[in-house]
């Protein structure tokens, strides 16, 4: 157990390996807005265990009552990430709408778990490039998604 985890009284779970020495899938989702909820639904539909870190206390209270493994806190804090069992994660989805928070979380998560696949949400290409530099494996960039959608809508309307 690390010093930070021991000081906080949190048990740190190491990645559980399957009989084939492969990590059992476990996902940590940062943020529970629309992107985070969609991510959680996809993970849950596949029967994969996950935890969520969220800063909105009302959301955490509501979801905890429903049985979700959701933690109140700031994911930039390593203690909060450890509480979500970041060391065990095979996948990390950083879905918050703030590029600076995303960049900070990606950097911290990568330090705590060098092998997990990190998917980060960014607003601009520049933020996506920085997220990749800090350790994200994949980046969803809002301006690219909007550009693609606009292109499809315009192309479709011009065909009419």
Coordinates of C-alpha atoms in Angstrom, one line a residue:
X1 CA 0.0 0.0 0.0
X2 CA 1.4 3.4 -0.9
X3 CA 2.0 6.1 1.7
X4 CA -0.9 8.3 0.4
X5 CA -3.3 5.4 0.4
X6 CA -2.2 4.3 3.8
X7 CA -2.6 7.8 5.2
X8 CA -6.1 8.1 3.8
X9 CA -7.2 4.6 5.1
X10 CA -8.0 3.5 1.5
X11 CA -7.2 0.0 0.4
X12 CA -5.3 0.0 -3.0
X13 CA -6.4 -2.8 -5.2
X14 CA -3.9 -4.1 -7.7
X15 CA -5.0 -5.3 -11.1
X16 CA -6.7 -8.7 -10.9
X17 CA -5.4 -11.2 -13.5
X18 CA -7.4 -13.8 -15.2
X19 CA -6.1 -17.4 -15.6
X20 CA -4.5 -16.3 -18.9
X21 CA -2.5 -13.6 -17.0
X22 CA -4.6 -10.9 -18.6
X23 CA -6.0 -8.0 -16.6
X24 CA -9.7 -8.3 -16.0
X25 CA -11.3 -5.2 -17.5
X26 CA -12.1 -2.4 -15.1
X27 CA -13.0 1.2 -16.2
X28 CA -12.7 4.4 -14.3
X29 CA -14.9 7.2 -15.7
X30 CA -14.2 10.8 -14.8
X31 CA -17.3 13.0 -15.0
X32 CA -20.9 11.9 -15.2
X33 CA -22.4 14.4 -17.6
X34 CA -23.8 13.1 -20.9
X35 CA -20.5 11.8 -22.2
X36 CA -19.8 10.0 -18.8
X37 CA -23.3 8.5 -18.7
X38 CA -23.0 7.2 -22.2
X39 CA -19.7 5.7 -21.4
X40 CA -21.0 4.1 -18.2
X41 CA -24.0 2.7 -20.2
X42 CA -21.7 1.1 -22.8
X43 CA -19.4 -0.4 -20.1
X44 CA -22.3 -1.7 -18.0
X45 CA -24.0 -3.2 -21.1
X46 CA -20.8 -5.3 -21.6
X47 CA -20.8 -6.5 -18.0
X48 CA -17.6 -4.7 -17.1
X49 CA -17.0 -3.4 -13.6
X50 CA -16.5 0.4 -13.3
X51 CA -16.3 3.3 -11.0
X52 CA -17.2 7.0 -11.6
X53 CA -15.6 10.1 -10.1
X54 CA -18.0 13.1 -10.1
X55 CA -17.8 16.6 -8.5
X56 CA -21.6 17.2 -8.3
X57 CA -22.8 16.1 -4.8
X58 CA -26.4 15.8 -5.9
X59 CA -25.5 13.5 -8.8
X60 CA -23.3 11.4 -6.5
X61 CA -26.1 11.1 -3.9
X62 CA -28.7 10.2 -6.5
X63 CA -26.5 7.6 -8.2
X64 CA -25.3 6.1 -5.0
X65 CA -28.9 5.4 -3.9
X66 CA -29.2 3.5 -7.2
X67 CA -26.3 1.3 -6.4
X68 CA -23.7 2.9 -8.7
X69 CA -20.0 2.9 -7.6
X70 CA -19.6 6.7 -7.8
X71 CA -17.2 8.8 -5.8
X72 CA -17.5 12.4 -4.9
X73 CA -14.3 14.3 -5.6
X74 CA -11.8 16.0 -7.9
X75 CA -10.1 13.5 -10.1
X76 CA -6.9 15.6 -10.1
X77 CA -6.4 14.4 -6.6
X78 CA -4.4 11.2 -6.4
X79 CA -6.3 10.1 -3.3
X80 CA -9.6 10.3 -5.1
X81 CA -8.2 8.4 -8.1
X82 CA -6.9 5.7 -5.8
X83 CA -10.3 5.5 -4.1
X84 CA -11.7 4.7 -7.6
X85 CA -9.0 2.0 -7.9
X86 CA -7.1 3.7 -10.7
X87 CA -4.2 1.2 -10.3
X88 CA -6.6 -1.6 -11.3
X89 CA -8.1 0.2 -14.3
X90 CA -7.6 -1.2 -17.8
X91 CA -9.4 1.8 -19.3
X92 CA -9.8 5.4 -18.1
X93 CA -12.4 7.7 -19.7
X94 CA -11.9 11.4 -18.9
X95 CA -15.2 12.9 -20.0
X96 CA -15.2 16.3 -18.3
X97 CA -15.9 19.4 -20.5
X98 CA -12.8 21.4 -19.3
X99 CA -9.6 21.0 -21.2
X100 CA -7.4 22.1 -18.3
X101 CA -9.0 19.6 -15.9
X102 CA -8.8 16.9 -18.6
X103 CA -5.1 17.6 -19.1
X104 CA -4.4 17.5 -15.3
X105 CA -6.4 14.3 -14.8
X106 CA -4.7 12.5 -17.8
X107 CA -1.3 13.4 -16.4
X108 CA -2.1 12.3 -12.9
X109 CA -3.8 9.1 -14.1
X110 CA -0.9 8.2 -16.3
X111 CA 1.5 8.5 -13.3
X112 CA -0.6 6.2 -11.2
X113 CA -1.4 3.7 -13.9
X114 CA 1.2 3.6 -16.7
X115 CA -0.6 0.7 -18.6
X116 CA -4.3 1.7 -18.8
X117 CA -5.8 3.0 -22.0
X118 CA -6.8 6.6 -21.4
X119 CA -9.5 8.2 -23.6
X120 CA -9.7 12.0 -23.1
X121 CA -12.3 14.6 -24.1
X122 CA -11.0 17.9 -25.4
X123 CA -12.6 20.9 -27.0
X124 CA -9.8 21.9 -29.4
X125 CA -7.2 20.1 -31.5
X126 CA -4.5 21.9 -29.5
X127 CA -5.9 20.4 -26.3
X128 CA -6.0 17.0 -27.9
X129 CA -2.4 17.2 -28.9
X130 CA -1.5 18.2 -25.3
X131 CA -3.6 15.4 -23.8
X132 CA -1.7 12.9 -26.0
X133 CA 1.6 14.4 -24.9
X134 CA 0.5 13.9 -21.3
X135 CA -0.4 10.3 -21.8
X136 CA -3.8 10.0 -23.4
X137 CA -4.0 7.1 -25.9
X138 CA -7.1 8.4 -27.7
X139 CA -8.7 11.8 -27.7
X140 CA -12.3 12.9 -28.7
X141 CA -12.0 16.4 -29.9
X142 CA -15.3 18.4 -29.8
X143 CA -14.4 20.8 -32.7
X144 CA -13.7 17.8 -35.0
X145 CA -16.9 16.1 -34.0
X146 CA -18.9 19.3 -34.7
X147 CA -17.0 19.9 -38.0
X148 CA -17.9 16.3 -39.1
X149 CA -21.5 16.7 -38.2
X150 CA -21.8 20.1 -39.9
X151 CA -20.2 18.6 -43.1
X152 CA -22.7 15.7 -43.1
X153 CA -25.8 17.9 -42.5
X154 CA -24.7 20.4 -45.1
X155 CA -23.9 17.6 -47.6
X156 CA -27.3 16.0 -47.0
X157 CA -29.2 19.3 -47.4
X158 CA -27.4 20.1 -50.6
X159 CA -28.5 16.7 -52.1
X160 CA -32.2 17.7 -51.7

